[in-house]
CSV table of C-alpha atoms and ligand atoms in Angstrom, one decimal:
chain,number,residue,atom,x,y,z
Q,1,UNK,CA,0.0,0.0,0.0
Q,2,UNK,CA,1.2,3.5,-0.8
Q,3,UNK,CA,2.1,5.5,2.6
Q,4,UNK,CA,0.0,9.1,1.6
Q,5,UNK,CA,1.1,10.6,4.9
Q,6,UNK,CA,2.3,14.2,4.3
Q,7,UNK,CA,5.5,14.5,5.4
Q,8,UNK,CA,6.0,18.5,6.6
Q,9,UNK,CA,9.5,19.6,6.0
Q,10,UNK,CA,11.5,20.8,9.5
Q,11,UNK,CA,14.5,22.6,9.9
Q,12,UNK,CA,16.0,22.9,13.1
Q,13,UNK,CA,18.2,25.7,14.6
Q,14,UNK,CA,20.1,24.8,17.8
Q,15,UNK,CA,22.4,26.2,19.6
Q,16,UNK,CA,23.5,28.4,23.2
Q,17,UNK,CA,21.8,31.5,24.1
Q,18,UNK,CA,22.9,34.6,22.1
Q,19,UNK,CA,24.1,32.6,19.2
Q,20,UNK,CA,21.4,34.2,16.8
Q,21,UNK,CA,19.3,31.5,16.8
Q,22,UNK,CA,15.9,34.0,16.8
Q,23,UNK,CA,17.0,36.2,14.2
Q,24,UNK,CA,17.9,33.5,11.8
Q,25,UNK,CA,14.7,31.7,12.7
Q,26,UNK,CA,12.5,34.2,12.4
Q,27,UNK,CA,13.8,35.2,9.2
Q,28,UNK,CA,13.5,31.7,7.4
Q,29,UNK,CA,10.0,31.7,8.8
Q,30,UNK,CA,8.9,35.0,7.0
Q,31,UNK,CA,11.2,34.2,3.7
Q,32,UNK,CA,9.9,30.6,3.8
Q,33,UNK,CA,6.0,31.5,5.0
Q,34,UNK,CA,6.5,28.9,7.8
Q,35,UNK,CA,5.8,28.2,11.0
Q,36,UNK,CA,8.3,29.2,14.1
Q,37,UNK,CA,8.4,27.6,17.3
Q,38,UNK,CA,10.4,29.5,19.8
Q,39,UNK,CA,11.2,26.6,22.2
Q,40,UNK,CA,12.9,28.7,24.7
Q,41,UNK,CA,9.8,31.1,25.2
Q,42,UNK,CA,8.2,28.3,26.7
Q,43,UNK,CA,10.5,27.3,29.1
Q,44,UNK,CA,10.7,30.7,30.1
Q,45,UNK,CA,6.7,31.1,30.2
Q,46,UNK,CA,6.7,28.0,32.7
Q,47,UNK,CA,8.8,29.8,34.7
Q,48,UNK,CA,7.5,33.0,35.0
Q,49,UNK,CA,4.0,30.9,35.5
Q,50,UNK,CA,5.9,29.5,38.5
Q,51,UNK,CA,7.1,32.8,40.1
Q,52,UNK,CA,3.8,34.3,39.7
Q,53,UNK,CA,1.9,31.6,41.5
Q,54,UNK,CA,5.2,31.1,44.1
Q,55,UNK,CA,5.8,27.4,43.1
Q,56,UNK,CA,9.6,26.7,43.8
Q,57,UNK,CA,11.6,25.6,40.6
Q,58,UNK,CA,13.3,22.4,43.0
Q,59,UNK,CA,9.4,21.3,43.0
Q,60,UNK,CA,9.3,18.8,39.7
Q,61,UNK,CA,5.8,17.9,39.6
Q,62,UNK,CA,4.2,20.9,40.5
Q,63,UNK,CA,6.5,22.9,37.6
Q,64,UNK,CA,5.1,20.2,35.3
Q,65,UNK,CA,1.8,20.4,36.4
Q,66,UNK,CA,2.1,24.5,35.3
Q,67,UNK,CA,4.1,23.5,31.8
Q,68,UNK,CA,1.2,20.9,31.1
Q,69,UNK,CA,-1.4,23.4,31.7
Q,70,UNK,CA,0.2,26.8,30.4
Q,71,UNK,CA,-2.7,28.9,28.8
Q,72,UNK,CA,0.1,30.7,26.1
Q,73,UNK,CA,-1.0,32.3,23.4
Q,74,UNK,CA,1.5,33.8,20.7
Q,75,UNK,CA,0.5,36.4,18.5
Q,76,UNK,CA,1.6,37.8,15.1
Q,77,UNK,CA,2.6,41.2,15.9
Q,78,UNK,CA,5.3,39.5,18.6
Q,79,UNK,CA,2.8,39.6,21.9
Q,80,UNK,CA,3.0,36.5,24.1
Q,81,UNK,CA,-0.3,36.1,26.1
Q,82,UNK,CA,0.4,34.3,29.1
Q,83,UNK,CA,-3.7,33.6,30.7
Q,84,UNK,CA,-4.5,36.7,29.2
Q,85,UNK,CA,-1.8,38.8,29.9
Q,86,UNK,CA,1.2,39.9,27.6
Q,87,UNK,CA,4.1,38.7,29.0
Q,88,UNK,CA,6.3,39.3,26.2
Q,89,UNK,CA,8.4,41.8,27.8
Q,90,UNK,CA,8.5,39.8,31.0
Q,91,UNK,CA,10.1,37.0,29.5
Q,92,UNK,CA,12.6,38.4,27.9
Q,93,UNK,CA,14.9,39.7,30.7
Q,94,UNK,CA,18.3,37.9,31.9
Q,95,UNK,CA,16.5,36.9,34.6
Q,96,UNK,CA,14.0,35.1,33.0
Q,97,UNK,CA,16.4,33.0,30.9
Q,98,UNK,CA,17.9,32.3,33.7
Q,99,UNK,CA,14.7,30.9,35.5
Q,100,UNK,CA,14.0,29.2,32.0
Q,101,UNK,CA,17.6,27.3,32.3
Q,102,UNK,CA,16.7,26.3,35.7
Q,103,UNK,CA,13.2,24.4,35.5
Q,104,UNK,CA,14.7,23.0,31.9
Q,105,UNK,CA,16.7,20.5,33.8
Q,106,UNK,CA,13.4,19.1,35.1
Q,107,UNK,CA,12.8,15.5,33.0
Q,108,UNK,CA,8.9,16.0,33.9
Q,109,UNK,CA,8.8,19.6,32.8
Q,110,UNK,CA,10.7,18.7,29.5
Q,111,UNK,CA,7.9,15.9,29.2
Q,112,UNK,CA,4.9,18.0,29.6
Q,113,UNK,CA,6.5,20.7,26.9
Q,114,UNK,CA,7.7,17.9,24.2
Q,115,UNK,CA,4.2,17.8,23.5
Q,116,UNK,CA,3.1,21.1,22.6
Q,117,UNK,CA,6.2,21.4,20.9
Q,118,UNK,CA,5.4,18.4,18.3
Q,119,UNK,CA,1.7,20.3,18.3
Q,120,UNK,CA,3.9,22.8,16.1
Q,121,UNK,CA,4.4,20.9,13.2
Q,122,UNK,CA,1.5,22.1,11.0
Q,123,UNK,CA,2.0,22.5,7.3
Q,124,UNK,CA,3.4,24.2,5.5
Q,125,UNK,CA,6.4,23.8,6.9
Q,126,UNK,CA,8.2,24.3,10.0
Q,127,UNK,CA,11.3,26.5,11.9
Q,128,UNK,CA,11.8,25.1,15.6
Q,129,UNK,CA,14.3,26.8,17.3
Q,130,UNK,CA,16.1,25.4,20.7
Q,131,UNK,CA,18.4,23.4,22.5
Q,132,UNK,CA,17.4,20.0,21.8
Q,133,UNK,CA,14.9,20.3,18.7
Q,134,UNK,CA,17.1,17.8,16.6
Q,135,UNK,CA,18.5,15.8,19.2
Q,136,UNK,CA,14.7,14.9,20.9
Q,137,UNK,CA,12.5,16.5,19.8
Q,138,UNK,CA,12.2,16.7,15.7
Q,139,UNK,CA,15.2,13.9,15.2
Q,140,UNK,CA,13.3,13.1,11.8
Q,141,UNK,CA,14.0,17.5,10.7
Q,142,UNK,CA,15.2,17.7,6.7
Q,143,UNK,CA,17.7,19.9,7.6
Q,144,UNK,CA,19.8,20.7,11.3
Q,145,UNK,CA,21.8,23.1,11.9
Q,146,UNK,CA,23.7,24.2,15.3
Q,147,UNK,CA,24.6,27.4,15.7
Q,148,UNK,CA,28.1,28.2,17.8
Q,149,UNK,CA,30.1,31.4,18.9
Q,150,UNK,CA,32.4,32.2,22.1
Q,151,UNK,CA,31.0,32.9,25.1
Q,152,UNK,CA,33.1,36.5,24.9
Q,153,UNK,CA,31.1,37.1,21.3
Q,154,UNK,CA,27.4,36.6,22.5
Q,155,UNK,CA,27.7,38.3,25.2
Q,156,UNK,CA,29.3,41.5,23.1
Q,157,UNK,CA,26.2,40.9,20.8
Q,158,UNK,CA,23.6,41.1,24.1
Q,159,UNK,CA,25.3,43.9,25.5
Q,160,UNK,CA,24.3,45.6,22.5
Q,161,UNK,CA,21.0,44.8,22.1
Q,162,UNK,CA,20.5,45.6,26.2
Q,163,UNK,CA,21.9,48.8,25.7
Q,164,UNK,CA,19.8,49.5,22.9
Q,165,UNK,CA,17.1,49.1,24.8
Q,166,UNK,CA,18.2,50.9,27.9
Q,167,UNK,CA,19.7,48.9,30.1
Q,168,UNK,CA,22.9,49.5,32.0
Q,169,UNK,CA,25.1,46.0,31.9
Q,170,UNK,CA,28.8,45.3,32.2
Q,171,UNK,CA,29.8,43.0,29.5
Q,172,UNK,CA,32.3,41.1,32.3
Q,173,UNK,CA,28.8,39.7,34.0
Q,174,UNK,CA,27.0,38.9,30.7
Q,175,UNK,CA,30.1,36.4,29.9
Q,176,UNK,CA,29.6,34.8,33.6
Q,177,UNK,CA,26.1,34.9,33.4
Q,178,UNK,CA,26.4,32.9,29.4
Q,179,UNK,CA,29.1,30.6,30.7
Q,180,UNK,CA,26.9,29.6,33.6
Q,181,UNK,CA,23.4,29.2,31.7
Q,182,UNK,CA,25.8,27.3,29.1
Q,183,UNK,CA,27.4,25.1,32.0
Q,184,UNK,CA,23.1,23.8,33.2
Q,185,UNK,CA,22.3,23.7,29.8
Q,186,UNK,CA,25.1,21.1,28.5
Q,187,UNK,CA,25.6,19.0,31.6
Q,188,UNK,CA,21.6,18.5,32.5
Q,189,UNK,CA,20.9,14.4,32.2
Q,190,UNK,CA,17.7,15.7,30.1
Q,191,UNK,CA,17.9,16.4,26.2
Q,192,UNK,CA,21.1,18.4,27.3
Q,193,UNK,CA,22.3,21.0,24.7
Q,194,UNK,CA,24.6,19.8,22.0
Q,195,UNK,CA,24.5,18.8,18.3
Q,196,UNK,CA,22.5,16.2,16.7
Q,197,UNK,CA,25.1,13.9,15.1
Q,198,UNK,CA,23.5,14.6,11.9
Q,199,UNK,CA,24.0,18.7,12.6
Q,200,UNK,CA,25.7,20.7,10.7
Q,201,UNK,CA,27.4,23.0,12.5
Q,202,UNK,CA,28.0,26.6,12.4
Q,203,UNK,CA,30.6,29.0,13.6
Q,204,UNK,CA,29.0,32.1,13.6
Q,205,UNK,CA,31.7,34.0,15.6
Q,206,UNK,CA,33.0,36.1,12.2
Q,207,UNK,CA,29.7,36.0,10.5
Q,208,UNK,CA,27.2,38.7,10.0
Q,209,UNK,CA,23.4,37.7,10.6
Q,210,UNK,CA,22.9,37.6,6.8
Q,211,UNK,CA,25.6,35.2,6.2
Q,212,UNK,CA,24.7,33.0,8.5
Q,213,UNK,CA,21.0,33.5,7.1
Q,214,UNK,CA,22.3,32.6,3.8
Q,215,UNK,CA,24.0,29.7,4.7
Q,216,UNK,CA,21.0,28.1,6.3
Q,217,UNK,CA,19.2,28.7,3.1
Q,218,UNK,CA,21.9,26.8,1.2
Q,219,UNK,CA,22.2,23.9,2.9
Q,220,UNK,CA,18.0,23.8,2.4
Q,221,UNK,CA,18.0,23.9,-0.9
Q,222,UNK,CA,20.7,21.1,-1.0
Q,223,UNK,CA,18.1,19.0,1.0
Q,224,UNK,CA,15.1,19.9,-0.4
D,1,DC,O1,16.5,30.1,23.9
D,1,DC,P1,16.2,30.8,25.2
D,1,DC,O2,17.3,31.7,25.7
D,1,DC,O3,14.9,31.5,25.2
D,1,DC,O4,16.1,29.6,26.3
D,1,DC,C1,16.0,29.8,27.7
D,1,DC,C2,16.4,28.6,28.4
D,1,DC,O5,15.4,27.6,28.2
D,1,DC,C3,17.7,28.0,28.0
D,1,DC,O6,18.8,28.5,28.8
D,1,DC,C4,17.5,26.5,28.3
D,1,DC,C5,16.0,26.3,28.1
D,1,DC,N1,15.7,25.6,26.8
D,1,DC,C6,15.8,24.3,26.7
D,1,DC,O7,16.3,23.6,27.7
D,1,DC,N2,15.5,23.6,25.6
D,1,DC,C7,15.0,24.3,24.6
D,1,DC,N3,14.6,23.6,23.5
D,1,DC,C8,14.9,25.7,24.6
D,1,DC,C9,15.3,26.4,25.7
């Protein structure tokens, strides 16, 4: 019998915080007309669920219980409606991704949110961006790449973009603060951050967002 199932073409982008992973996403998802899953928001959105209702991060279940049932809502124009309320700006801050790094070592919590990660996967196609999207959670993606850079160059780019925006940051606690989320993020028994084996990976330490962006697009059309 012939299998008819549609199969929705994936790419995933993986990598450390502050590699670029957004940017790059969000731009194949606009150039392509796909859909974007931005992993890390949830993570952070379970978090911030916790701190709002005072749940402690050490508590497993009761973070999972709040990732299961996590009333999120993302919108178009860039809002993030957390039960109603946009969030967006809330989760955002160091802090937050801090708190996001810190219930992602939870097994239960990465259970409850594997799910409506898959529930992303919708045709026409698909952009999943994260730390484990081709390792665990699409390791069937046409096409995965891991993005890399120093510790020293991400936090140079996210010094910029805080100060942009206002805030007053030394670039010597950005490094500690990136080398310490990095630390929890690689060494965590669950889906821990690294490249699929099928990855390919990319140095974007002397790139510009473009030629990264270009390079993705490459590989695609060498897949596709
Ligand atoms: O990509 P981000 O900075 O928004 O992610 C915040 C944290 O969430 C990150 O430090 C680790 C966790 N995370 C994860 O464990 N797995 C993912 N797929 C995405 C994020």
């Amino acid at each position: 019998m012939m299998d008819c199932a549609i199969k929705i073409p994936i790419i995933t982008i993986d990598g450390p915080s502050g590699v670029g992973k957004g940017t790059i996403s969000a731009l194949l998802a606009s150039h392509l007309n796909w859909h974007y899953l931005d992993s890390g928001a949830l993570y952070r959105l379970t978090a911030l669920a916790c701190v709002m209702q005072d749940i402690p991060f050490e508590e497993e279940d009761k973070v999972a219980k709040i990732a299961e049932n996590l009333a999120v809502t993302f919108l178009p124009q860039g809002a993030t409606l957390l039960q109603g309320q946009d969030v967006e700006e809330q989760i955002r801050t160091a802090q937050a991704g801090v708190h996001a790094s810190k219930v992602a070592v939870l097994p239960k919590v990465r259970e409850a949110l594997l799910i409506r990660q898959k529930a992303f996967l919708q045709v026409p196609g698909l952009i999943a961006d994260g730390r484990d999207m081709g390792t665990t959670v699409f390791p069937n993606a046409s096409l995965k790449v891991f993005l890399t850079a120093s510790p020293e160059q991400r936090a140079k780019r996210r010094y910029k973009q805080l100060i942009e925006k206002g805030n007053s940051v030394k670039i010597a606690d950005l490094v500690e603060e990136i080398r310490e989320r990095d630390e929890r993020d690689m060494n965590r028994s669950a889906s821990p951050l690294k490249p699929a084996q099928d990855a390919h990976i990319i140095d974007t330490s002397e790139l510009t967002i473009n030629e990264v962006y270009q390079s993705v697009l490459q590989l695609y059309d060498a897949v596709r």
